[in-house]
């Protein structure tokens, strides 16, 4: 299974102080060293975390063969133009709303066939493998195939937020969607809200070939590294 690590949160932390650190590029290298198969980063229209320069550097590293880059982006003329110029190996089209804390749901591919088809054609012609971030429904899967996307990423955010029977119901919808998409010849990825606790349920769905995970990895990294980072400063300020 392909693991894409989303490094947006590293940039969020940097933008909170407008410093040069923590550097998302350094984070990308560490994720690769930790076993990530690729890096995912979202250039949002409001540039709230990843900046144009970050994406340029990531794309350069991708084009040099140092890493696999999945650029997440909204379906806008500006983003299509940027992605066509940067040529990351993969692009994931996502819905974007200014006020949202994070991507809140899947893309309505079925409701915007012409616009989606145009974006997929341009991005594919530039050499990017395009993925549609969609809810696990047949109508969105059919539409993704219709617009020519070779990959779908199933939105697991609702599954992650649910509990008990409702969660099992959503899990079945994801499994059925993965199986249906694969039968159409689409490659299936999944992501959003995945944690160490709920990721095994995705691993158990054989049609899912890749996961994109960000928030939980960065959150876990804080706890796995905080003790050491404190100890470094304590050692530094120690007077004899
Ligand atoms: N996949 C997509 C399309 C996303 O937009 C995001 C969040 O940016 C993720 C995966 C990762 O979600 P999380 O940060 O909750 O792991």
Coordinates of N, CA and C and ligand atoms in Angstrom, one line a residue:
X1 N 0.8 -1.2 0.0 CA 0.0 0.0 0.0 C 0.9 1.3 0.0
X2 N 0.5 2.2 -0.8 CA 1.3 3.5 -0.9 C 0.9 4.4 0.2
X3 N 1.9 4.9 0.9 CA 1.6 5.9 2.0 C 2.0 7.3 1.5
X4 N 1.1 8.2 1.3 CA 1.4 9.6 1.1 C 1.2 10.4 2.4
X5 N 2.3 11.1 2.7 CA 2.1 11.9 3.9 C 1.9 13.3 3.6
X6 N 0.8 13.9 4.2 CA 0.4 15.2 3.9 C 1.1 16.2 4.9
X7 N 2.0 17.1 4.3 CA 2.8 17.9 5.1 C 2.2 19.3 5.4
X8 N 1.0 19.5 5.0 CA 0.4 20.9 5.2 C 0.5 21.4 6.6
X9 N 0.4 20.6 7.6 CA 0.4 21.1 9.0 C 1.7 21.6 9.4
X10 N 2.8 21.1 8.8 CA 4.1 21.7 9.1 C 4.2 23.1 8.6
X11 N 3.6 23.4 7.4 CA 3.5 24.7 6.9 C 2.6 25.6 7.7
X12 N 1.5 25.0 8.3 CA 0.6 25.7 9.1 C 1.3 26.3 10.3
X13 N 2.1 25.5 10.9 CA 2.9 25.9 12.1 C 3.9 27.0 11.7
X14 N 4.5 26.9 10.6 CA 5.4 27.9 10.2 C 4.7 29.3 9.9
X15 N 3.5 29.2 9.2 CA 2.8 30.4 8.9 C 2.2 31.1 10.1
X16 N 2.0 30.3 11.2 CA 1.5 30.9 12.4 C 2.4 32.0 13.0
X17 N 3.7 31.9 12.7 CA 4.7 32.9 13.2 C 5.4 33.6 12.0
X18 N 5.1 33.2 10.8 CA 5.7 33.7 9.6 C 7.3 33.6 9.7
X19 N 7.7 32.5 10.3 CA 9.1 32.2 10.4 C 9.6 31.4 9.2
X20 N 10.8 31.0 9.2 CA 11.3 30.1 8.1 C 11.2 28.6 8.6
X21 N 10.9 28.4 9.8 CA 10.8 27.0 10.4 C 9.4 26.8 11.1
X22 N 9.0 25.6 11.2 CA 9.5 24.4 10.7 C 9.4 24.3 9.1
X23 N 10.4 23.8 8.5 CA 10.4 23.8 7.0 C 9.7 22.6 6.5
X24 N 8.7 22.8 5.7 CA 7.9 21.6 5.2 C 8.8 20.7 4.3
X25 N 9.8 21.3 3.6 CA 10.7 20.5 2.7 C 11.5 19.5 3.6
X26 N 12.0 20.1 4.7 CA 12.8 19.2 5.6 C 11.9 18.1 6.1
X27 N 10.7 18.5 6.4 CA 9.7 17.5 6.9 C 9.5 16.4 5.9
X28 N 9.4 16.8 4.6 CA 9.1 15.9 3.5 C 10.3 14.8 3.5
X29 N 11.5 15.3 3.6 CA 12.7 14.4 3.6 C 12.6 13.4 4.7
X30 N 12.2 13.9 5.9 CA 12.1 13.0 7.1 C 11.0 12.0 6.9
X31 N 9.9 12.4 6.3 CA 8.8 11.4 6.0 C 9.2 10.3 5.1
X32 N 10.0 10.7 4.1 CA 10.5 9.7 3.1 C 11.5 8.8 3.9
X33 N 12.3 9.4 4.7 CA 13.3 8.6 5.5 C 12.5 7.6 6.4
X34 N 11.3 8.0 6.8 CA 10.5 7.2 7.7 C 9.7 6.1 7.0
X35 N 9.8 6.1 5.6 CA 9.1 5.1 4.9 C 7.9 5.6 4.0
X36 N 7.7 6.9 4.0 CA 6.6 7.4 3.2 C 6.9 7.1 1.7
X37 N 5.9 6.7 0.9 CA 6.1 6.5 -0.5 C 5.9 7.7 -1.3
X38 N 5.4 8.8 -0.7 CA 5.1 10.0 -1.4 C 4.8 11.1 -0.5
X39 N 4.8 12.3 -1.0 CA 4.4 13.5 -0.2 C 3.2 14.1 -0.9
X40 N 2.2 14.5 0.0 CA 1.0 15.2 -0.5 C 1.1 16.6 0.1
X41 N 0.7 17.6 -0.7 CA 0.7 19.0 -0.2 C -0.4 19.7 -1.0
X42 N -1.1 20.5 -0.2 CA -2.3 21.2 -0.8 C -2.0 22.7 -0.9
X43 N -1.9 23.2 -2.2 CA -1.7 24.6 -2.4 C -3.1 25.2 -2.4
X44 N -3.5 25.8 -1.3 CA -4.9 26.4 -1.2 C -4.9 27.7 -1.8
X45 N -6.1 28.1 -2.3 CA -6.3 29.4 -2.9 C -5.9 30.5 -2.0
X46 N -6.2 30.4 -0.6 CA -5.8 31.4 0.3 C -4.4 31.3 0.8
X47 N -3.6 30.3 0.4 CA -2.2 30.1 0.8 C -2.1 30.1 2.3
X48 N -3.0 29.4 3.0 CA -2.9 29.5 4.4 C -1.8 28.6 5.0
X49 N -1.4 27.6 4.3 CA -0.2 26.9 4.8 C 0.9 26.7 3.7
X50 N 0.7 25.8 2.8 CA 1.8 25.6 1.7 C 1.8 26.9 0.8
X51 N 3.0 27.4 0.6 CA 3.2 28.6 -0.3 C 3.7 28.1 -1.7
X52 N 3.6 29.0 -2.6 CA 4.0 28.7 -4.0 C 5.4 28.2 -4.0
X53 N 6.3 28.9 -3.2 CA 7.7 28.4 -3.3 C 7.9 27.0 -2.7
X54 N 7.1 26.6 -1.7 CA 7.1 25.2 -1.2 C 6.8 24.3 -2.3
X55 N 5.7 24.6 -3.0 CA 5.2 23.7 -4.0 C 6.2 23.6 -5.2
X56 N 6.9 24.7 -5.5 CA 7.9 24.7 -6.5 C 9.0 23.8 -6.2
X57 N 9.5 23.9 -4.9 CA 10.6 23.1 -4.4 C 10.2 21.6 -4.4
X58 N 9.0 21.3 -4.0 CA 8.6 19.9 -3.9 C 8.5 19.4 -5.4
X59 N 8.0 20.2 -6.3 CA 7.9 19.7 -7.7 C 9.3 19.5 -8.3
X60 N 10.2 20.4 -7.9 CA 11.6 20.2 -8.4 C 12.2 18.9 -7.9
X61 N 12.0 18.6 -6.6 CA 12.4 17.4 -6.1 C 11.7 16.2 -6.7
X62 N 10.5 16.4 -7.1 CA 9.7 15.3 -7.7 C 10.3 15.1 -9.1
X63 N 10.5 16.2 -9.8 CA 11.0 16.0 -11.2 C 12.5 15.5 -11.2
X64 N 13.2 15.7 -10.1 CA 14.6 15.1 -10.0 C 14.5 13.6 -9.6
X65 N 13.3 13.1 -9.3 CA 13.2 11.7 -8.8 C 13.5 11.5 -7.4
X66 N 13.6 12.6 -6.6 CA 13.9 12.5 -5.1 C 12.6 12.0 -4.4
X67 N 11.4 12.4 -4.8 CA 10.2 12.0 -4.1 C 9.0 12.0 -5.1
X68 N 8.0 11.3 -4.7 CA 6.7 11.3 -5.5 C 5.8 12.4 -4.9
X69 N 5.4 13.3 -5.7 CA 4.5 14.4 -5.2 C 3.1 14.3 -5.7
X70 N 2.2 14.4 -4.7 CA 0.8 14.5 -5.0 C 0.3 15.9 -4.6
X71 N 0.0 16.7 -5.6 CA -0.4 18.1 -5.3 C -1.9 18.1 -5.2
X72 N -2.4 18.5 -4.1 CA -3.8 18.7 -3.9 C -4.2 20.1 -4.3
X73 N -5.3 20.3 -5.0 CA -5.7 21.6 -5.4 C -7.2 21.7 -5.8
X74 N -7.7 22.9 -5.7 CA -9.1 23.1 -6.1 C -9.1 23.2 -7.7
X75 N -10.3 23.0 -8.2 CA -10.4 23.0 -9.7 C -10.7 24.5 -10.1
X76 N -9.6 25.2 -10.2 CA -9.7 26.6 -10.6 C -8.7 26.8 -11.7
X77 N -8.9 27.9 -12.6 CA -7.9 28.1 -13.7 C -6.5 28.3 -13.1
X78 N -6.4 29.1 -12.0 CA -5.1 29.4 -11.5 C -4.4 28.2 -11.1
X79 N -5.0 27.3 -10.4 CA -4.4 26.0 -9.9 C -4.0 25.1 -11.1
X80 N -4.9 25.0 -12.0 CA -4.6 24.2 -13.2 C -3.4 24.7 -13.9
X81 N -3.3 26.0 -14.0 CA -2.1 26.6 -14.7 C -0.9 26.3 -13.9
X82 N -0.9 26.5 -12.6 CA 0.3 26.2 -11.8 C 0.7 24.7 -11.9
X83 N -0.3 23.8 -11.7 CA 0.1 22.4 -11.8 C 0.6 22.0 -13.2
X84 N 0.0 22.6 -14.2 CA 0.5 22.2 -15.6 C 2.0 22.7 -15.7
X85 N 2.3 23.8 -15.1 CA 3.7 24.3 -15.2 C 4.6 23.5 -14.3
X86 N 4.2 23.1 -13.1 CA 5.1 22.4 -12.1 C 5.2 20.9 -12.5
X87 N 4.2 20.3 -13.1 CA 4.1 18.9 -13.5 C 4.5 17.9 -12.4
X88 N 3.8 18.0 -11.2 CA 4.0 16.9 -10.2 C 3.5 15.6 -10.8
X89 N 4.0 14.5 -10.3 CA 3.6 13.2 -10.8 C 2.1 13.0 -10.7
X90 N 1.5 13.5 -9.6 CA 0.1 13.3 -9.3 C -0.6 14.6 -8.8
X91 N -1.8 14.7 -9.2 CA -2.7 15.8 -8.7 C -3.9 15.3 -8.2
X92 N -4.4 15.8 -7.1 CA -5.7 15.3 -6.5 C -6.6 16.6 -6.5
X93 N -7.7 16.5 -7.2 CA -8.6 17.6 -7.2 C -9.6 17.5 -6.1
X94 N -9.7 18.6 -5.3 CA -10.5 18.6 -4.1 C -11.4 19.8 -4.1
X95 N -12.5 19.7 -3.3 CA -13.4 20.9 -3.2 C -12.7 21.9 -2.2
X96 N -12.9 23.1 -2.3 CA -12.3 24.1 -1.4 C -13.2 25.2 -1.0
X97 N -13.4 25.4 0.3 CA -14.2 26.6 0.7 C -13.3 27.4 1.6
X98 N -13.5 28.7 1.5 CA -12.6 29.6 2.3 C -12.7 29.4 3.8
X99 N -13.9 29.2 4.3 CA -14.1 29.2 5.7 C -13.8 27.9 6.4
X100 N -13.6 26.8 5.6 CA -13.5 25.5 6.2 C -12.2 25.3 7.0
X101 N -12.2 24.4 8.0 CA -10.9 24.2 8.7 C -10.1 23.2 7.9
X102 N -10.7 22.3 7.2 CA -10.0 21.4 6.3 C -11.0 20.9 5.3
X103 N -10.6 20.2 4.3 CA -11.5 19.7 3.2 C -12.6 19.0 3.9
X104 N -13.9 19.4 3.6 CA -15.0 18.9 4.4 C -15.8 17.8 3.7
X105 N -15.6 17.6 2.5 CA -16.4 16.6 1.8 C -15.8 16.3 0.5
X106 N -16.4 15.4 -0.3 CA -15.9 15.1 -1.6 C -16.3 16.1 -2.6
X107 N -15.6 16.0 -3.8 CA -15.8 16.9 -4.9 C -17.1 16.4 -5.6
X108 N -17.9 17.4 -6.0 CA -19.1 17.0 -6.8 C -18.7 17.0 -8.3
X109 N -18.2 15.8 -8.7 CA -17.8 15.7 -10.0 C -19.0 15.6 -10.9
X110 N -20.0 14.8 -10.5 CA -21.2 14.6 -11.3 C -21.9 15.9 -11.6
X111 N -21.8 16.9 -10.7 CA -22.5 18.2 -10.9 C -21.8 19.1 -11.8
X112 N -20.5 18.8 -12.1 CA -19.7 19.8 -12.9 C -18.8 19.1 -13.9
X113 N -19.5 18.2 -14.7 CA -18.8 17.3 -15.6 C -17.9 18.1 -16.6
X114 N -18.4 19.2 -17.2 CA -17.6 19.9 -18.2 C -16.3 20.5 -17.6
X115 N -16.5 21.2 -16.5 CA -15.4 21.9 -15.9 C -14.3 20.8 -15.4
X116 N -14.8 19.7 -14.9 CA -13.9 18.6 -14.4 C -13.1 18.0 -15.6
X117 N -13.9 17.8 -16.6 CA -13.3 17.1 -17.8 C -12.2 18.0 -18.4
X118 N -12.5 19.3 -18.4 CA -11.5 20.2 -19.0 C -10.2 20.2 -18.1
X119 N -10.4 20.3 -16.8 CA -9.2 20.3 -15.9 C -8.4 19.0 -16.0
X120 N -9.2 17.8 -16.0 CA -8.5 16.5 -16.1 C -7.7 16.4 -17.4
X121 N -8.3 16.9 -18.5 CA -7.6 16.8 -19.8 C -6.3 17.6 -19.8
X122 N -6.4 18.9 -19.3 CA -5.2 19.7 -19.3 C -4.1 19.1 -18.4
X123 N -4.5 18.7 -17.2 CA -3.5 18.1 -16.3 C -2.9 16.8 -16.8
X124 N -3.7 16.0 -17.4 CA -3.2 14.7 -18.0 C -2.3 15.0 -19.1
X125 N -2.6 16.0 -19.9 CA -1.8 16.4 -21.1 C -0.4 16.9 -20.6
X126 N -0.4 17.4 -19.3 CA 0.9 17.8 -18.8 C 1.7 16.7 -18.1
X127 N 1.1 15.5 -18.1 CA 1.8 14.4 -17.5 C 1.4 14.1 -16.1
X128 N 0.4 14.7 -15.5 CA 0.0 14.5 -14.2 C -1.1 13.4 -14.1
X129 N -0.9 12.5 -13.2 CA -2.0 11.4 -13.0 C -3.0 12.1 -12.1
X130 N -4.2 12.2 -12.6 CA -5.2 12.9 -11.8 C -6.1 12.0 -11.0
X131 N -6.3 12.5 -9.8 CA -7.2 11.7 -8.9 C -8.4 12.7 -8.4
X132 N -9.6 12.1 -8.3 CA -10.7 12.9 -7.8 C -11.0 12.5 -6.4
X133 N -11.1 13.5 -5.5 CA -11.4 13.2 -4.1 C -12.9 13.3 -3.9
X134 N -13.5 12.1 -3.8 CA -14.9 12.0 -3.8 C -15.5 11.2 -2.6
X135 N -16.8 11.4 -2.4 CA -17.5 10.6 -1.4 C -17.7 9.2 -2.0
X136 N -17.9 8.2 -1.2 CA -18.0 6.8 -1.7 C -19.4 6.5 -2.3
X137 N -19.7 7.2 -3.4 CA -21.0 6.9 -4.0 C -20.8 6.6 -5.5
X138 N -21.7 5.7 -6.0 CA -21.6 5.3 -7.4 C -21.7 6.4 -8.4
X139 N -22.5 7.4 -8.1 CA -22.7 8.5 -9.0 C -21.4 9.3 -9.2
X140 N -20.7 9.5 -8.1 CA -19.4 10.2 -8.2 C -18.3 9.4 -8.8
X141 N -18.3 8.1 -8.6 CA -17.4 7.2 -9.2 C -17.6 7.2 -10.7
X142 N -18.9 7.0 -11.1 CA -19.2 7.0 -12.6 C -18.7 8.3 -13.2
X143 N -19.0 9.4 -12.5 CA -18.6 10.7 -13.1 C -17.1 10.9 -13.2
X144 N -16.4 10.3 -12.2 CA -14.9 10.4 -12.2 C -14.4 9.7 -13.5
X145 N -15.0 8.5 -13.7 CA -14.6 7.8 -14.9 C -14.9 8.5 -16.2
X146 N -16.1 9.1 -16.2 CA -16.6 9.9 -17.4 C -15.6 11.0 -17.7
X147 N -15.1 11.7 -16.7 CA -14.2 12.9 -17.0 C -12.8 12.5 -17.3
X148 N -12.5 11.2 -17.2 CA -11.2 10.7 -17.6 C -10.2 10.6 -16.6
X149 N -10.6 10.6 -15.3 CA -9.6 10.5 -14.2 C -9.2 9.0 -14.0
X150 N -7.9 8.7 -13.9 CA -7.5 7.3 -13.7 C -7.6 6.9 -12.3
X151 N -7.7 7.8 -11.3 CA -7.7 7.5 -9.9 C -8.8 8.2 -9.2
X152 N -9.3 7.6 -8.1 CA -10.2 8.3 -7.2 C -9.6 8.2 -5.8
X153 N -9.8 9.2 -5.0 CA -9.4 9.1 -3.6 C -10.8 9.2 -2.8
X154 N -11.1 8.1 -2.1 CA -12.3 8.1 -1.3 C -12.2 8.9 0.0
X155 N -13.1 9.7 0.2 CA -13.1 10.6 1.4 C -13.5 9.7 2.6
X156 N -12.6 9.6 3.6 CA -12.8 8.8 4.7 C -13.1 9.7 6.0
X157 N -13.3 10.9 5.8 CA -13.5 11.9 6.9 C -14.8 11.6 7.7
X158 N -15.9 11.2 6.9 CA -17.1 10.9 7.6 C -17.0 9.6 8.5
X159 N -16.4 8.6 7.8 CA -16.1 7.4 8.5 C -15.3 7.6 9.8
X160 N -14.3 8.5 9.7 CA -13.4 8.8 10.9 C -14.2 9.5 12.0
X161 N -15.2 10.3 11.6 CA -16.0 11.0 12.6 C -17.1 10.3 13.3
X162 N -17.5 9.1 12.6 CA -18.6 8.4 13.1 C -18.2 7.3 14.2
X163 N -19.2 6.7 14.8 CA -18.9 5.7 15.8 C -19.9 4.5 15.6
X164 N -19.6 3.4 16.1 CA -20.5 2.3 16.2 C -21.1 1.8 14.9
X165 N -22.5 1.6 14.9 CA -23.1 1.1 13.7 C -23.0 2.1 12.5
X166 N -23.1 3.3 12.8 CA -23.1 4.3 11.7 C -21.7 4.3 11.1
X167 N -20.7 4.0 11.9 CA -19.3 4.0 11.3 C -19.2 2.7 10.4
X168 N -19.7 1.6 10.9 CA -19.7 0.3 10.2 C -20.4 0.5 8.8
X169 N -21.5 1.2 8.9 CA -22.3 1.5 7.6 C -21.5 2.3 6.6
X170 N -20.8 3.3 7.1 CA -19.9 4.1 6.2 C -18.7 3.3 5.7
X171 N -18.2 2.4 6.6 CA -17.1 1.5 6.2 C -17.5 0.6 5.0
X172 N -18.8 0.1 5.1 CA -19.3 -0.7 4.0 C -19.4 0.1 2.7
X173 N -19.9 1.3 2.9 CA -20.0 2.2 1.7 C -18.6 2.4 1.0
X174 N -17.6 2.6 1.9 CA -16.2 2.8 1.3 C -15.8 1.5 0.6
X175 N -16.0 0.3 1.3 CA -15.6 -1.0 0.7 C -16.3 -1.2 -0.6
X176 N -17.6 -1.0 -0.6 CA -18.4 -1.2 -1.8 C -17.9 -0.3 -3.0
X177 N -17.7 1.0 -2.6 CA -17.2 2.0 -3.6 C -15.9 1.6 -4.1
X178 N -15.0 1.1 -3.3 CA -13.6 0.7 -3.7 C -13.7 -0.5 -4.7
X179 N -14.6 -1.4 -4.4 CA -14.8 -2.6 -5.2 C -15.4 -2.2 -6.6
X180 N -16.4 -1.3 -6.5 CA -17.0 -0.9 -7.8 C -16.1 -0.1 -8.7
X181 N -15.3 0.8 -8.0 CA -14.4 1.6 -8.8 C -13.3 0.8 -9.5
X182 N -12.8 -0.2 -8.7 CA -11.8 -1.1 -9.2 C -12.3 -1.9 -10.4
X183 N -13.6 -2.3 -10.3 CA -14.2 -3.1 -11.4 C -14.3 -2.2 -12.7
X184 N -14.3 -0.9 -12.5 CA -14.4 0.0 -13.7 C -12.9 0.3 -14.2
X185 N -11.9 -0.2 -13.5 CA -10.6 0.0 -13.9 C -9.9 1.2 -13.3
X186 N -10.6 1.8 -12.3 CA -10.0 3.0 -11.6 C -9.1 2.5 -10.5
X187 N -8.0 3.3 -10.3 CA -7.2 3.0 -9.1 C -7.8 3.7 -7.9
X188 N -7.8 3.1 -6.8 CA -8.5 3.6 -5.6 C -7.5 4.0 -4.5
X189 N -7.6 5.2 -4.0 CA -6.9 5.7 -2.9 C -7.9 6.1 -1.8
X190 N -7.5 6.4 -0.6 CA -8.4 6.9 0.4 C -7.7 7.8 1.4
X191 N -8.4 8.7 2.0 CA -7.8 9.5 3.0 C -8.7 10.5 3.6
X192 N -8.3 11.1 4.7 CA -8.9 12.1 5.5 C -9.3 11.5 6.9
X193 N -8.7 12.1 7.9 CA -9.1 11.7 9.3 C -8.6 10.4 9.7
X194 N -7.7 9.8 9.0 CA -7.2 8.5 9.4 C -6.1 8.6 10.5
X195 N -6.2 7.6 11.4 CA -5.4 7.6 12.6 C -4.8 6.2 12.8
X196 N -4.0 6.0 13.8 CA -3.4 4.7 14.0 C -4.6 3.7 14.4
X197 N -5.6 4.2 15.0 CA -6.8 3.4 15.4 C -7.7 3.0 14.2
X198 N -8.0 3.9 13.3 CA -8.9 3.6 12.3 C -8.3 3.2 10.9
X199 N -7.0 3.3 10.8 CA -6.4 3.0 9.5 C -6.5 1.5 9.2
X200 N -6.3 0.6 10.2 CA -6.4 -0.9 9.8 C -7.7 -1.2 9.0
X201 N -8.8 -0.5 9.3 CA -10.0 -0.8 8.5 C -9.8 -0.6 7.1
X202 N -9.0 0.4 6.7 CA -8.7 0.7 5.3 C -7.8 -0.3 4.7
X203 N -6.8 -0.8 5.5 CA -5.9 -1.8 5.0 C -6.6 -3.1 4.7
X204 N -7.7 -3.3 5.4 CA -8.5 -4.5 5.1 C -9.3 -4.5 3.9
X205 N -9.3 -3.4 3.2 CA -10.1 -3.3 1.9 C -9.1 -3.4 0.8
X206 N -9.0 -4.6 0.2 CA -7.9 -4.9 -0.8 C -7.8 -4.0 -2.0
X207 N -9.0 -3.4 -2.4 CA -8.9 -2.5 -3.6 C -8.3 -1.2 -3.3
X208 N -8.1 -0.8 -2.1 CA -7.5 0.5 -1.8 C -6.0 0.3 -1.9
X209 N -5.4 1.1 -2.8 CA -3.9 0.9 -3.0 C -3.1 2.0 -2.4
X210 N -3.7 3.1 -1.9 CA -2.9 4.1 -1.3 C -3.7 4.9 -0.3
X211 N -3.0 5.4 0.7 CA -3.7 6.2 1.7 C -2.9 7.6 1.8
X212 N -3.6 8.6 2.0 CA -3.0 9.9 2.3 C -3.3 10.4 3.7
X213 N -2.3 10.5 4.5 CA -2.5 10.8 5.9 C -1.7 12.0 6.4
X214 N -2.3 13.0 7.1 CA -1.5 14.2 7.5 C -1.7 14.5 9.0
X215 N -2.9 14.9 9.3 CA -3.1 15.4 10.7 C -2.6 14.5 11.8
X216 N -3.0 13.2 11.7 CA -2.6 12.2 12.8 C -1.1 12.0 12.8
X217 N -0.4 12.0 11.7 CA 1.0 11.8 11.7 C 1.7 13.0 12.3
X218 N 1.3 14.2 12.0 CA 1.9 15.4 12.6 C 1.6 15.5 14.0
X219 N 0.3 15.2 14.4 CA -0.1 15.2 15.8 C 0.8 14.2 16.6
X220 N 0.9 13.0 16.1 CA 1.7 11.9 16.8 C 3.2 12.4 16.9
X221 N 3.7 13.0 15.8 CA 5.1 13.5 15.8 C 5.3 14.4 16.9
X222 N 4.4 15.3 17.3 CA 4.6 16.2 18.4 C 4.9 15.4 19.7
X223 N 4.1 14.4 19.9 CA 4.2 13.7 21.2 C 5.5 12.8 21.1
X224 N 5.8 12.3 20.0 CA 7.0 11.4 19.9 C 8.3 12.2 19.9
X225 N 8.2 13.5 19.7 CA 9.4 14.3 19.6 C 9.5 15.4 20.7
X226 N 8.4 15.7 21.5 CA 8.4 16.8 22.4 C 9.4 16.6 23.6
X227 N 9.5 15.4 24.1 CA 10.4 15.1 25.2 C 11.9 15.4 24.8
X228 N 12.2 14.9 23.6 CA 13.6 15.1 23.1 C 13.9 16.6 22.8
X229 N 12.9 17.3 22.2 CA 13.1 18.7 21.9 C 13.3 19.5 23.2
X230 N 12.5 19.2 24.2 CA 12.7 19.9 25.5 C 14.1 19.6 26.1
X231 N 14.5 18.3 26.1 CA 15.8 17.9 26.6 C 16.9 18.7 25.9
X232 N 16.8 18.9 24.6 CA 17.9 19.6 23.9 C 18.0 21.0 24.5
X233 N 16.9 21.7 24.7 CA 17.0 23.1 25.3 C 17.5 23.1 26.7
X234 N 17.0 22.1 27.5 CA 17.4 22.0 28.9 C 19.0 21.8 28.9
X235 N 19.5 21.0 28.0 CA 20.9 20.7 28.0 C 21.7 22.0 27.6
X236 N 21.1 22.7 26.6 CA 21.7 23.9 26.1 C 21.8 25.1 27.1
X237 N 20.9 25.2 28.0 CA 20.9 26.3 29.0 C 21.5 26.0 30.3
X238 N 22.0 24.8 30.4 CA 22.5 24.3 31.7 C 23.8 25.0 32.0
X239 N 24.0 25.7 33.2 CA 25.2 26.3 33.6 C 25.9 25.5 34.6
X240 N 27.2 25.4 34.5 CA 28.0 24.6 35.5 C 28.0 25.3 36.8
Ligands
LIG1 N1 -6.7 13.5 1.3 C1 -7.2 14.7 1.0 C2 -7.7 14.9 -0.4 C3 -7.1 15.8 1.9 O1 -7.6 17.0 1.5 C4 -6.5 15.6 3.1 C5 -6.4 16.8 4.1 O2 -5.7 17.8 3.5 C6 -6.0 14.4 3.4 C7 -6.1 13.3 2.5 C8 -5.3 14.1 4.8 O3 -6.3 14.2 5.8 P1 -5.8 14.3 7.3 O4 -4.9 15.5 7.4 O5 -7.0 14.3 8.1 O6 -5.0 13.0 7.5

